[in-house]
Amino acid sequence: MLIAITILLHFDPVFTSQNELLLLLLPLAWGSMAGTMPSFRPDSTVITPKNFLLFVWFNKLVIIPLELLWTGNTLPVESVTNQDISTEIILTLVSFGAFAVGWALFPQKQSIHTVAPLPALKKWASVYLIVAFSSLVSLYDSFGHYFTGALFTYVTQEIVEQNGTFWGFLANIGQRFWAFGVLLVWYKWKTQKDKIRWLPKIAWLSLCLAGTLSSNRTNMVFPLLMLMSVVYAGWKTRYSFGLALLFSALLLFSFFFGYVRVQPSLDAEMLKILFNDFLERREYILQAHQLYVGSPYQITPLLSIQSPSFTLIASLLEPIPLVGKAFREQSGPYIYNLAYHQSLVSHDKVIPVAGELYFNGGYLLVGLGYTFFGTVFRRLDAAFKNMVPINPPLAAAIFYIMLLFSATLLLSLTVLVQFTVYNATSALLIIAANWSRIRKAS
């Protein structure tokens, strides 16, 4: 109510720039939706798809706008003082509203067929771990080279360039099987134990992390969250604010990892120096948060393009091996980076999905796209909650697919296809095998 009254009393769209008041519309939208839409309130169980999505939207609609009001825009692009960002804010509101509509369209209590875990899970686990071991050795030559080099961007880029073959492509996919191999071994071990205390849980998560080291943070964080979704299934807390602070701290740690992964090597002394430097560089932390979670300013470069072109098909085809190269210069990431950097010096920025949909089809396509996203996420949330007490491996696979699909909120359509090609196979095999059994049973 205070935000609404402030906007009503002070808004002057004709004579002065109103970015500060317009930014307040974002937390107003969040509060209004959370207060009036019961299905959009947090789950009491901590790790669910719904809570993950709410955490993402809370950052987009509340934390980042408050950062912008407090410190201003920290992104290097379009940081002109008093620049009007009304279009960017409206796009954020439309995308959030459409997502909420899509979420509400799918009834929460719709029946979803459940099935017991797959038989012969030991064989599944053995195959997954063998594939992962073989892939890691193929890519890094040895486990020693993997543990010393996988974290660093330059080492990983060099390995990718050296293994730009069909077998290298398969090995890149194969190393993603590690986390699900650990998951299946954990499930077989869990069924033989009455209680799993906190120390074994940490051990399993550490084992998962040991095989998912990567210069790409999502390749490390997503498998951990996937395993946590079933290892900590049913975990509830009354201290939601403290939990939000904990996950915010983990988010900051992921930014620190991005800060150190560009180093050629690392030791304890260098790590201490980098950490102290990281804490002193408040601007870097805020910039990373606004860039990776999503600031309205991310959309700005697209609005400066005079003659928009249709990029969706090229954006979806670009990350596909062999096929994508021919579509690179027509894709959204290409035109976005050209506008962002004002040159072709870099291709490192991801085009926000809301911006690309607007670029291709205006507010209508943004509304349709995010309505679809909301429906898909609600379906995945319901499927996870139905499966987790009966079939934890399948529930974890569904949770992982949800994390990959979150590229529609955090990254880009191109990254979504890239995730599907390189990261999704291990989860999709488990889902397909279970779906086949459901079909036969029905």
CSV table of C-alpha atoms in Angstrom, one decimal:
chain,number,residue,atom,x,y,z
A,1,MET,CA,0.0,0.0,0.0
A,2,LEU,CA,2.8,2.4,0.8
A,3,ILE,CA,4.5,1.7,-2.6
A,4,ALA,CA,1.1,2.2,-4.4
A,5,ILE,CA,0.5,5.5,-2.5
A,6,THR,CA,4.0,6.8,-3.2
A,7,ILE,CA,3.7,6.1,-7.0
A,8,LEU,CA,0.2,7.7,-7.1
A,9,LEU,CA,1.4,10.9,-5.4
A,10,HIS,CA,4.7,11.4,-7.1
A,11,PHE,CA,4.4,9.9,-10.6
A,12,ASP,CA,4.8,12.5,-13.4
A,13,PRO,CA,5.3,10.8,-16.8
A,14,VAL,CA,5.4,14.0,-18.8
A,15,PHE,CA,8.1,16.3,-17.4
A,16,THR,CA,10.6,14.2,-15.4
A,17,SER,CA,12.2,10.8,-15.6
A,18,GLN,CA,10.4,8.4,-13.2
A,19,ASN,CA,12.8,5.4,-13.1
A,20,GLU,CA,12.8,5.2,-9.3
A,21,LEU,CA,9.0,5.1,-9.1
A,22,LEU,CA,8.7,2.8,-12.0
A,23,LEU,CA,11.1,0.4,-10.4
A,24,LEU,CA,8.8,0.3,-7.3
A,25,LEU,CA,6.2,-1.3,-9.5
A,26,LEU,CA,8.2,-4.5,-9.5
A,27,PRO,CA,8.1,-5.2,-5.7
A,28,LEU,CA,4.5,-3.9,-5.8
A,29,ALA,CA,3.7,-6.6,-8.3
A,30,TRP,CA,5.5,-9.3,-6.2
A,31,GLY,CA,3.7,-8.3,-3.0
A,32,SER,CA,0.3,-8.1,-4.8
A,33,MET,CA,0.7,-11.6,-6.4
A,34,ALA,CA,2.1,-13.2,-3.2
A,35,GLY,CA,-0.7,-11.7,-1.1
A,36,THR,CA,-3.6,-12.5,-3.4
A,37,MET,CA,-2.7,-15.8,-5.1
A,38,PRO,CA,-2.4,-18.7,-2.6
A,39,SER,CA,-0.9,-21.0,-5.2
A,40,PHE,CA,2.0,-18.6,-5.5
A,41,ARG,CA,3.0,-18.7,-1.8
A,42,PRO,CA,6.1,-20.7,-0.7
A,43,ASP,CA,6.0,-24.4,0.2
A,44,SER,CA,6.7,-25.3,3.8
A,45,THR,CA,9.1,-28.0,2.4
A,46,VAL,CA,12.3,-26.2,1.6
A,47,ILE,CA,13.6,-27.7,-1.6
A,48,THR,CA,10.8,-27.8,-4.2
A,49,PRO,CA,10.6,-26.5,-7.8
A,50,LYS,CA,8.1,-23.9,-6.6
A,51,ASN,CA,10.4,-22.5,-3.9
A,52,PHE,CA,13.3,-22.3,-6.4
A,53,LEU,CA,11.2,-20.4,-8.9
A,54,LEU,CA,9.9,-18.0,-6.2
A,55,PHE,CA,13.4,-17.4,-5.1
A,56,VAL,CA,14.3,-16.4,-8.7
A,57,TRP,CA,11.3,-14.1,-9.1
A,58,PHE,CA,11.9,-12.6,-5.7
A,59,ASN,CA,15.4,-11.6,-6.7
A,60,LYS,CA,14.2,-10.2,-10.1
A,61,LEU,CA,11.2,-8.2,-8.7
A,62,VAL,CA,12.4,-7.2,-5.2
A,63,ILE,CA,16.1,-7.5,-4.6
A,64,ILE,CA,17.4,-6.2,-7.9
A,65,PRO,CA,15.1,-3.2,-8.1
A,66,LEU,CA,16.1,-2.2,-4.6
A,67,GLU,CA,19.8,-2.6,-5.6
A,68,LEU,CA,19.1,-0.3,-8.6
A,69,LEU,CA,17.5,2.3,-6.3
A,70,TRP,CA,20.3,2.0,-3.8
A,71,THR,CA,23.4,1.9,-6.0
A,72,GLY,CA,22.1,2.4,-9.6
A,73,ASN,CA,22.7,0.3,-12.6
A,74,THR,CA,26.1,-1.5,-12.5
A,75,LEU,CA,25.9,-3.2,-15.9
A,76,PRO,CA,28.4,-1.6,-18.3
A,77,VAL,CA,25.8,-1.2,-21.0
A,78,GLU,CA,23.5,1.8,-21.2
A,79,SER,CA,24.4,3.4,-17.8
A,80,VAL,CA,23.3,6.9,-18.9
A,81,THR,CA,21.9,8.8,-16.0
A,82,ASN,CA,18.1,9.3,-16.0
A,83,GLN,CA,17.6,7.1,-19.1
A,84,ASP,CA,14.0,6.0,-19.3
A,85,ILE,CA,13.6,2.3,-18.7
A,86,SER,CA,9.8,2.1,-18.8
A,87,THR,CA,9.7,-0.4,-21.6
A,88,GLU,CA,12.1,-2.8,-19.8
A,89,ILE,CA,10.0,-2.5,-16.6
A,90,ILE,CA,6.8,-3.1,-18.4
A,91,LEU,CA,8.3,-6.2,-20.1
A,92,THR,CA,9.3,-7.6,-16.7
A,93,LEU,CA,5.8,-7.0,-15.3
A,94,VAL,CA,4.2,-8.6,-18.4
A,95,SER,CA,6.5,-11.7,-18.2
A,96,PHE,CA,5.8,-12.1,-14.4
A,97,GLY,CA,2.1,-11.6,-14.8
A,98,ALA,CA,1.9,-14.1,-17.7
A,99,PHE,CA,4.0,-16.6,-15.8
A,100,ALA,CA,1.6,-16.3,-12.8
A,101,VAL,CA,-1.4,-16.9,-15.2
A,102,GLY,CA,0.3,-20.0,-16.7
A,103,TRP,CA,1.0,-21.3,-13.2
A,104,ALA,CA,-2.6,-20.8,-12.2
A,105,LEU,CA,-4.0,-22.5,-15.3
A,106,PHE,CA,-2.6,-25.9,-14.3
A,107,PRO,CA,-4.5,-27.3,-11.3
A,108,GLN,CA,-2.3,-28.3,-8.5
A,109,LYS,CA,-4.2,-31.4,-7.5
A,110,GLN,CA,-4.5,-32.8,-11.0
A,111,SER,CA,-3.8,-36.6,-10.9
A,112,ILE,CA,-0.4,-37.7,-12.1
A,113,HIS,CA,0.5,-41.3,-12.6
A,114,THR,CA,3.1,-42.6,-10.2
A,115,VAL,CA,5.4,-45.6,-10.5
A,116,ALA,CA,7.8,-47.5,-8.3
A,117,PRO,CA,11.6,-47.0,-8.9
A,118,LEU,CA,13.1,-48.9,-11.9
A,119,PRO,CA,14.2,-52.4,-11.3
A,120,ALA,CA,17.9,-53.2,-11.6
A,121,LEU,CA,19.0,-49.8,-10.3
A,122,LYS,CA,22.4,-51.2,-9.5
A,123,LYS,CA,23.0,-51.9,-13.2
A,124,TRP,CA,21.7,-48.4,-14.1
A,125,ALA,CA,24.1,-46.9,-11.5
A,126,SER,CA,27.0,-49.0,-12.8
A,127,VAL,CA,26.4,-47.9,-16.4
A,128,TYR,CA,26.0,-44.2,-15.5
A,129,LEU,CA,29.3,-44.2,-13.4
A,130,ILE,CA,31.2,-46.1,-16.1
A,131,VAL,CA,30.1,-43.6,-18.8
A,132,ALA,CA,31.0,-40.7,-16.5
A,133,PHE,CA,34.5,-42.2,-15.6
A,134,SER,CA,35.2,-42.9,-19.3
A,135,SER,CA,34.2,-39.4,-20.3
A,136,LEU,CA,36.3,-37.7,-17.7
A,137,VAL,CA,39.4,-39.7,-18.7
A,138,SER,CA,38.7,-39.1,-22.3
A,139,LEU,CA,38.4,-35.3,-21.9
A,140,TYR,CA,41.1,-34.7,-19.3
A,141,ASP,CA,43.5,-37.5,-20.0
A,142,SER,CA,43.7,-38.4,-16.3
A,143,PHE,CA,41.9,-37.8,-13.0
A,144,GLY,CA,44.8,-35.7,-11.8
A,145,HIS,CA,44.5,-33.3,-14.7
A,146,TYR,CA,40.7,-33.2,-14.1
A,147,PHE,CA,41.0,-32.2,-10.5
A,148,THR,CA,43.7,-29.6,-11.1
A,149,GLY,CA,42.2,-28.1,-14.3
A,150,ALA,CA,38.4,-28.6,-14.5
A,151,LEU,CA,37.6,-25.5,-12.4
A,152,PHE,CA,39.5,-23.1,-14.6
A,153,THR,CA,37.9,-21.4,-17.6
A,154,TYR,CA,41.0,-21.3,-19.8
A,155,VAL,CA,41.9,-25.0,-19.1
A,156,THR,CA,38.3,-26.1,-20.0
A,157,GLN,CA,38.3,-23.9,-23.1
A,158,GLU,CA,41.5,-25.5,-24.3
A,159,ILE,CA,40.2,-29.0,-23.6
A,160,VAL,CA,37.0,-28.2,-25.5
A,161,GLU,CA,39.0,-27.0,-28.5
A,162,GLN,CA,41.2,-30.1,-28.5
A,163,ASN,CA,38.2,-32.4,-28.2
A,164,GLY,CA,36.1,-30.7,-30.9
A,165,THR,CA,35.3,-34.1,-32.5
A,166,PHE,CA,32.2,-36.4,-32.4
A,167,TRP,CA,33.8,-38.5,-29.6
A,168,GLY,CA,34.6,-35.3,-27.7
A,169,PHE,CA,31.0,-34.3,-28.0
A,170,LEU,CA,29.9,-37.6,-26.6
A,171,ALA,CA,32.4,-37.4,-23.8
A,172,ASN,CA,31.1,-33.9,-22.9
A,173,ILE,CA,27.6,-35.4,-22.6
A,174,GLY,CA,28.9,-38.4,-20.8
A,175,GLN,CA,30.5,-36.6,-17.9
A,176,ARG,CA,27.0,-35.3,-16.9
A,177,PHE,CA,26.1,-38.9,-16.0
A,178,TRP,CA,28.1,-38.7,-12.8
A,179,ALA,CA,25.6,-36.9,-10.6
A,180,PHE,CA,22.8,-39.4,-11.5
A,181,GLY,CA,25.1,-42.3,-10.9
A,182,VAL,CA,25.8,-41.0,-7.4
A,183,LEU,CA,22.0,-40.4,-7.0
A,184,LEU,CA,21.2,-44.1,-7.9
A,185,VAL,CA,23.9,-45.4,-5.5
A,186,TRP,CA,22.6,-43.1,-2.8
A,187,TYR,CA,19.1,-44.4,-3.2
A,188,LYS,CA,20.2,-48.1,-3.0
A,189,TRP,CA,22.2,-47.3,0.1
A,190,LYS,CA,19.4,-45.3,1.6
A,191,THR,CA,16.9,-48.1,1.3
A,192,GLN,CA,19.1,-50.2,3.6
A,193,LYS,CA,19.4,-47.6,6.4
A,194,ASP,CA,16.7,-46.5,8.8
A,195,LYS,CA,18.1,-43.0,9.3
A,196,ILE,CA,20.5,-40.8,7.3
A,197,ARG,CA,22.1,-38.2,9.5
A,198,TRP,CA,23.6,-34.9,8.4
A,199,LEU,CA,27.2,-36.2,8.0
A,200,PRO,CA,26.4,-38.9,5.4
A,201,LYS,CA,24.3,-36.3,3.6
A,202,ILE,CA,27.3,-34.0,3.3
A,203,ALA,CA,29.4,-36.9,2.2
A,204,TRP,CA,27.0,-37.8,-0.7
A,205,LEU,CA,26.9,-34.2,-1.8
A,206,SER,CA,30.7,-33.9,-1.8
A,207,LEU,CA,30.9,-37.1,-3.8
A,208,CYS,CA,28.5,-35.6,-6.3
A,209,LEU,CA,30.5,-32.4,-6.5
A,210,ALA,CA,33.8,-34.3,-7.0
A,211,GLY,CA,32.6,-35.6,-10.4
A,212,THR,CA,30.9,-32.3,-11.6
A,213,LEU,CA,33.8,-29.9,-11.3
A,214,SER,CA,33.5,-27.4,-14.2
A,215,SER,CA,34.3,-23.8,-15.1
A,216,ASN,CA,30.6,-23.5,-15.8
A,217,ARG,CA,28.8,-22.9,-12.5
A,218,THR,CA,25.5,-24.4,-13.6
A,219,ASN,CA,27.2,-27.7,-14.3
A,220,MET,CA,28.2,-27.8,-10.6
A,221,VAL,CA,25.2,-26.1,-8.9
A,222,PHE,CA,22.4,-27.9,-10.7
A,223,PRO,CA,23.5,-31.5,-10.0
A,224,LEU,CA,24.0,-30.5,-6.3
A,225,LEU,CA,20.5,-29.0,-6.1
A,226,MET,CA,19.1,-32.1,-7.9
A,227,LEU,CA,20.6,-34.4,-5.3
A,228,MET,CA,19.6,-32.2,-2.4
A,229,SER,CA,16.0,-32.2,-3.7
A,230,VAL,CA,15.7,-35.9,-2.7
A,231,VAL,CA,18.4,-36.2,0.0
A,232,TYR,CA,16.6,-33.4,1.9
A,233,ALA,CA,13.1,-34.4,0.8
A,234,GLY,CA,10.6,-33.4,3.4
A,235,TRP,CA,12.9,-30.9,5.1
A,236,LYS,CA,10.8,-28.1,6.6
A,237,THR,CA,11.7,-25.0,8.5
A,238,ARG,CA,9.9,-22.2,10.3
A,239,TYR,CA,12.8,-19.8,9.7
A,240,SER,CA,12.2,-18.9,6.1
A,241,PHE,CA,14.0,-15.5,6.4
A,242,GLY,CA,17.1,-17.2,7.7
A,243,LEU,CA,16.9,-19.8,4.9
A,244,ALA,CA,16.6,-17.0,2.3
A,245,LEU,CA,19.8,-15.5,3.8
A,246,LEU,CA,21.5,-18.8,3.5
A,247,PHE,CA,20.7,-19.3,-0.1
A,248,SER,CA,21.6,-15.7,-0.8
A,249,ALA,CA,25.0,-16.4,0.7
A,250,LEU,CA,25.4,-19.5,-1.5
A,251,LEU,CA,24.5,-17.3,-4.5
A,252,LEU,CA,27.3,-14.9,-3.5
A,253,PHE,CA,29.7,-17.8,-3.2
A,254,SER,CA,28.8,-18.8,-6.8
A,255,PHE,CA,29.8,-15.3,-7.9
A,256,PHE,CA,33.1,-15.7,-6.0
A,257,PHE,CA,33.6,-18.9,-8.0
A,258,GLY,CA,33.2,-17.0,-11.2
A,259,TYR,CA,35.8,-14.5,-9.8
A,260,VAL,CA,38.4,-17.2,-9.3
A,261,ARG,CA,37.8,-19.5,-12.3
A,262,VAL,CA,39.5,-17.2,-14.7
A,263,GLN,CA,42.8,-17.8,-12.9
A,264,PRO,CA,45.4,-20.1,-14.6
A,265,SER,CA,46.0,-21.8,-11.2
A,266,LEU,CA,45.2,-21.5,-7.6
A,267,ASP,CA,46.7,-22.1,-4.1
A,268,ALA,CA,45.6,-21.4,-0.6
A,269,GLU,CA,47.4,-18.0,-0.4
A,270,MET,CA,46.0,-16.8,-3.7
A,271,LEU,CA,42.6,-18.0,-2.7
A,272,LYS,CA,42.7,-15.8,0.4
A,273,ILE,CA,43.9,-12.8,-1.5
A,274,LEU,CA,41.2,-13.2,-4.1
A,275,PHE,CA,38.5,-13.6,-1.5
A,276,ASN,CA,39.5,-10.5,0.4
A,277,ASP,CA,39.6,-8.6,-3.0
A,278,PHE,CA,36.2,-10.0,-3.8
A,279,LEU,CA,34.6,-8.8,-0.6
A,280,GLU,CA,36.1,-5.3,-1.2
A,281,ARG,CA,34.7,-5.1,-4.7
A,282,ARG,CA,31.0,-4.4,-3.9
A,283,GLU,CA,30.4,-3.2,-7.5
A,284,TYR,CA,31.5,-6.6,-8.9
A,285,ILE,CA,29.1,-8.5,-6.6
A,286,LEU,CA,26.2,-6.2,-7.5
A,287,GLN,CA,27.0,-6.4,-11.2
A,288,ALA,CA,27.2,-10.2,-11.1
A,289,HIS,CA,23.8,-10.4,-9.3
A,290,GLN,CA,22.2,-8.0,-11.8
A,291,LEU,CA,23.7,-9.8,-14.8
A,292,TYR,CA,23.1,-13.5,-13.8
A,293,VAL,CA,19.7,-13.1,-12.2
A,294,GLY,CA,18.3,-10.5,-14.5
A,295,SER,CA,18.1,-6.7,-14.4
A,296,PRO,CA,15.6,-4.7,-16.5
A,297,TYR,CA,18.7,-3.0,-18.0
A,298,GLN,CA,19.7,-6.3,-19.7
A,299,ILE,CA,16.8,-5.8,-22.2
A,300,THR,CA,18.0,-2.2,-23.1
A,301,PRO,CA,20.5,-3.1,-25.9
A,302,LEU,CA,17.7,-4.8,-27.9
A,303,LEU,CA,15.6,-1.6,-27.9
A,304,SER,CA,18.3,0.4,-29.7
A,305,ILE,CA,18.2,-1.9,-32.8
A,306,GLN,CA,16.4,0.0,-35.6
A,307,SER,CA,15.4,-2.9,-37.8
A,308,PRO,CA,14.4,-6.0,-35.8
A,309,SER,CA,14.8,-9.4,-37.5
A,310,PHE,CA,13.3,-12.8,-36.6
A,311,THR,CA,15.8,-14.6,-34.5
A,312,LEU,CA,13.9,-17.4,-32.7
A,313,ILE,CA,14.6,-20.3,-35.1
A,314,ALA,CA,18.3,-19.3,-35.4
A,315,SER,CA,18.6,-19.0,-31.6
A,316,LEU,CA,17.2,-22.5,-31.1
A,317,LEU,CA,19.4,-24.0,-33.8
A,318,GLU,CA,22.7,-22.3,-33.0
A,319,PRO,CA,23.8,-24.6,-30.1
A,320,ILE,CA,23.2,-27.8,-32.0
A,321,PRO,CA,26.5,-29.3,-33.1
A,322,LEU,CA,27.3,-29.2,-36.9
A,323,VAL,CA,23.9,-27.6,-37.6
A,324,GLY,CA,24.2,-24.4,-35.5
A,325,LYS,CA,27.2,-22.7,-37.2
A,326,ALA,CA,25.2,-21.7,-40.2
A,327,PHE,CA,22.6,-19.9,-38.1
A,328,ARG,CA,25.0,-18.1,-35.7
A,329,GLU,CA,24.9,-14.7,-37.4
A,330,GLN,CA,21.1,-14.7,-37.5
A,331,SER,CA,20.6,-15.7,-33.9
A,332,GLY,CA,19.5,-13.7,-30.9
A,333,PRO,CA,22.9,-14.0,-29.0
A,334,TYR,CA,24.8,-12.7,-32.0
A,335,ILE,CA,22.7,-9.6,-32.5
A,336,TYR,CA,22.4,-9.0,-28.8
A,337,ASN,CA,26.2,-9.1,-28.2
A,338,LEU,CA,26.7,-6.9,-31.3
A,339,ALA,CA,24.3,-4.3,-29.7
A,340,TYR,CA,25.7,-4.8,-26.2
A,341,HIS,CA,29.4,-4.4,-27.0
A,342,GLN,CA,28.9,-2.2,-30.1
A,343,SER,CA,31.3,-4.6,-31.8
A,344,LEU,CA,32.0,-8.3,-32.3
A,345,VAL,CA,34.7,-8.3,-29.7
A,346,SER,CA,32.9,-10.7,-27.5
A,347,HIS,CA,30.0,-13.2,-27.6
A,348,ASP,CA,29.7,-13.8,-23.9
A,349,LYS,CA,26.4,-12.2,-22.9
A,350,VAL,CA,23.2,-14.1,-23.0
A,351,ILE,CA,20.1,-12.5,-24.5
A,352,PRO,CA,17.3,-12.4,-21.9
A,353,VAL,CA,14.3,-14.4,-23.0
A,354,ALA,CA,11.7,-11.7,-22.3
A,355,GLY,CA,13.8,-9.3,-24.5
A,356,GLU,CA,14.1,-11.8,-27.4
A,357,LEU,CA,10.4,-12.6,-27.3
A,358,TYR,CA,9.6,-8.9,-27.4
A,359,PHE,CA,12.2,-8.4,-30.2
A,360,ASN,CA,10.4,-11.0,-32.3
A,361,GLY,CA,6.7,-10.6,-31.5
A,362,GLY,CA,6.1,-7.7,-29.1
A,363,TYR,CA,4.2,-7.9,-25.8
A,364,LEU,CA,1.9,-10.6,-27.2
A,365,LEU,CA,4.7,-13.1,-27.7
A,366,VAL,CA,6.1,-12.2,-24.3
A,367,GLY,CA,2.7,-12.9,-22.8
A,368,LEU,CA,2.1,-16.2,-24.6
A,369,GLY,CA,5.7,-17.4,-24.0
A,370,TYR,CA,5.7,-16.8,-20.3
A,371,THR,CA,2.2,-18.2,-19.9
A,372,PHE,CA,3.5,-21.4,-21.4
A,373,PHE,CA,6.6,-21.3,-19.2
A,374,GLY,CA,4.4,-20.9,-16.1
A,375,THR,CA,2.3,-23.9,-17.1
A,376,VAL,CA,5.3,-26.1,-17.7
A,377,PHE,CA,6.9,-25.2,-14.4
A,378,ARG,CA,3.6,-25.9,-12.5
A,379,ARG,CA,3.4,-29.3,-14.2
A,380,LEU,CA,7.0,-30.1,-13.2
A,381,ASP,CA,6.4,-28.9,-9.7
A,382,ALA,CA,3.3,-31.2,-9.3
A,383,ALA,CA,5.1,-34.2,-10.8
A,384,PHE,CA,8.0,-33.8,-8.5
A,385,LYS,CA,5.8,-33.6,-5.4
A,386,ASN,CA,3.9,-36.7,-6.5
A,387,MET,CA,7.0,-38.7,-7.2
A,388,VAL,CA,9.4,-37.8,-4.4
A,389,PRO,CA,7.8,-40.1,-1.7
A,390,ILE,CA,7.4,-43.0,-4.0
A,391,ASN,CA,10.2,-42.8,-6.7
A,392,PRO,CA,13.0,-40.5,-5.6
A,393,PRO,CA,15.3,-41.1,-8.6
A,394,LEU,CA,12.5,-40.1,-11.0
A,395,ALA,CA,11.6,-37.1,-8.8
A,396,ALA,CA,15.3,-36.0,-8.9
A,397,ALA,CA,15.3,-36.3,-12.7
A,398,ILE,CA,12.2,-34.1,-12.9
A,399,PHE,CA,13.8,-31.6,-10.6
A,400,TYR,CA,16.9,-31.5,-12.8
A,401,ILE,CA,14.8,-30.9,-15.9
A,402,MET,CA,13.1,-28.1,-14.1
A,403,LEU,CA,16.5,-26.5,-13.3
A,404,LEU,CA,17.5,-26.8,-16.9
A,405,PHE,CA,14.2,-25.3,-18.0
A,406,SER,CA,14.9,-22.3,-15.7
A,407,ALA,CA,17.1,-21.0,-18.5
A,408,THR,CA,13.9,-19.5,-19.7
A,409,LEU,CA,14.0,-17.2,-16.6
A,410,LEU,CA,17.7,-16.8,-16.0
A,411,LEU,CA,19.5,-17.3,-19.3
A,412,SER,CA,18.3,-17.6,-22.9
A,413,LEU,CA,16.5,-19.8,-25.3
A,414,THR,CA,19.9,-20.7,-26.9
A,415,VAL,CA,21.2,-21.8,-23.5
A,416,LEU,CA,18.0,-23.9,-23.0
A,417,VAL,CA,18.7,-25.8,-26.2
A,418,GLN,CA,22.4,-26.1,-25.2
A,419,PHE,CA,21.3,-27.6,-21.8
A,420,THR,CA,19.0,-30.0,-23.7
A,421,VAL,CA,21.8,-31.2,-26.0
A,422,TYR,CA,24.6,-31.5,-23.4
A,423,ASN,CA,23.1,-31.8,-20.0
A,424,ALA,CA,19.6,-33.4,-20.2
A,425,THR,CA,20.4,-36.9,-21.5
A,426,SER,CA,21.1,-38.6,-18.2
A,427,ALA,CA,17.8,-37.3,-16.7
A,428,LEU,CA,15.7,-37.9,-19.8
A,429,LEU,CA,16.8,-41.6,-19.9
A,430,ILE,CA,15.4,-42.1,-16.4
A,431,ILE,CA,12.2,-40.3,-17.2
A,432,ALA,CA,11.7,-42.2,-20.5
A,433,ALA,CA,12.2,-45.6,-18.8
A,434,ASN,CA,9.7,-44.7,-16.1
A,435,TRP,CA,7.2,-43.2,-18.5
A,436,SER,CA,7.4,-46.5,-20.6
A,437,ARG,CA,6.5,-48.5,-17.4
A,438,ILE,CA,3.6,-46.1,-16.7
A,439,ARG,CA,2.3,-46.5,-20.2
A,440,LYS,CA,2.5,-50.3,-19.9
A,441,ALA,CA,0.8,-50.3,-16.5
A,442,SER,CA,-2.1,-48.1,-17.8
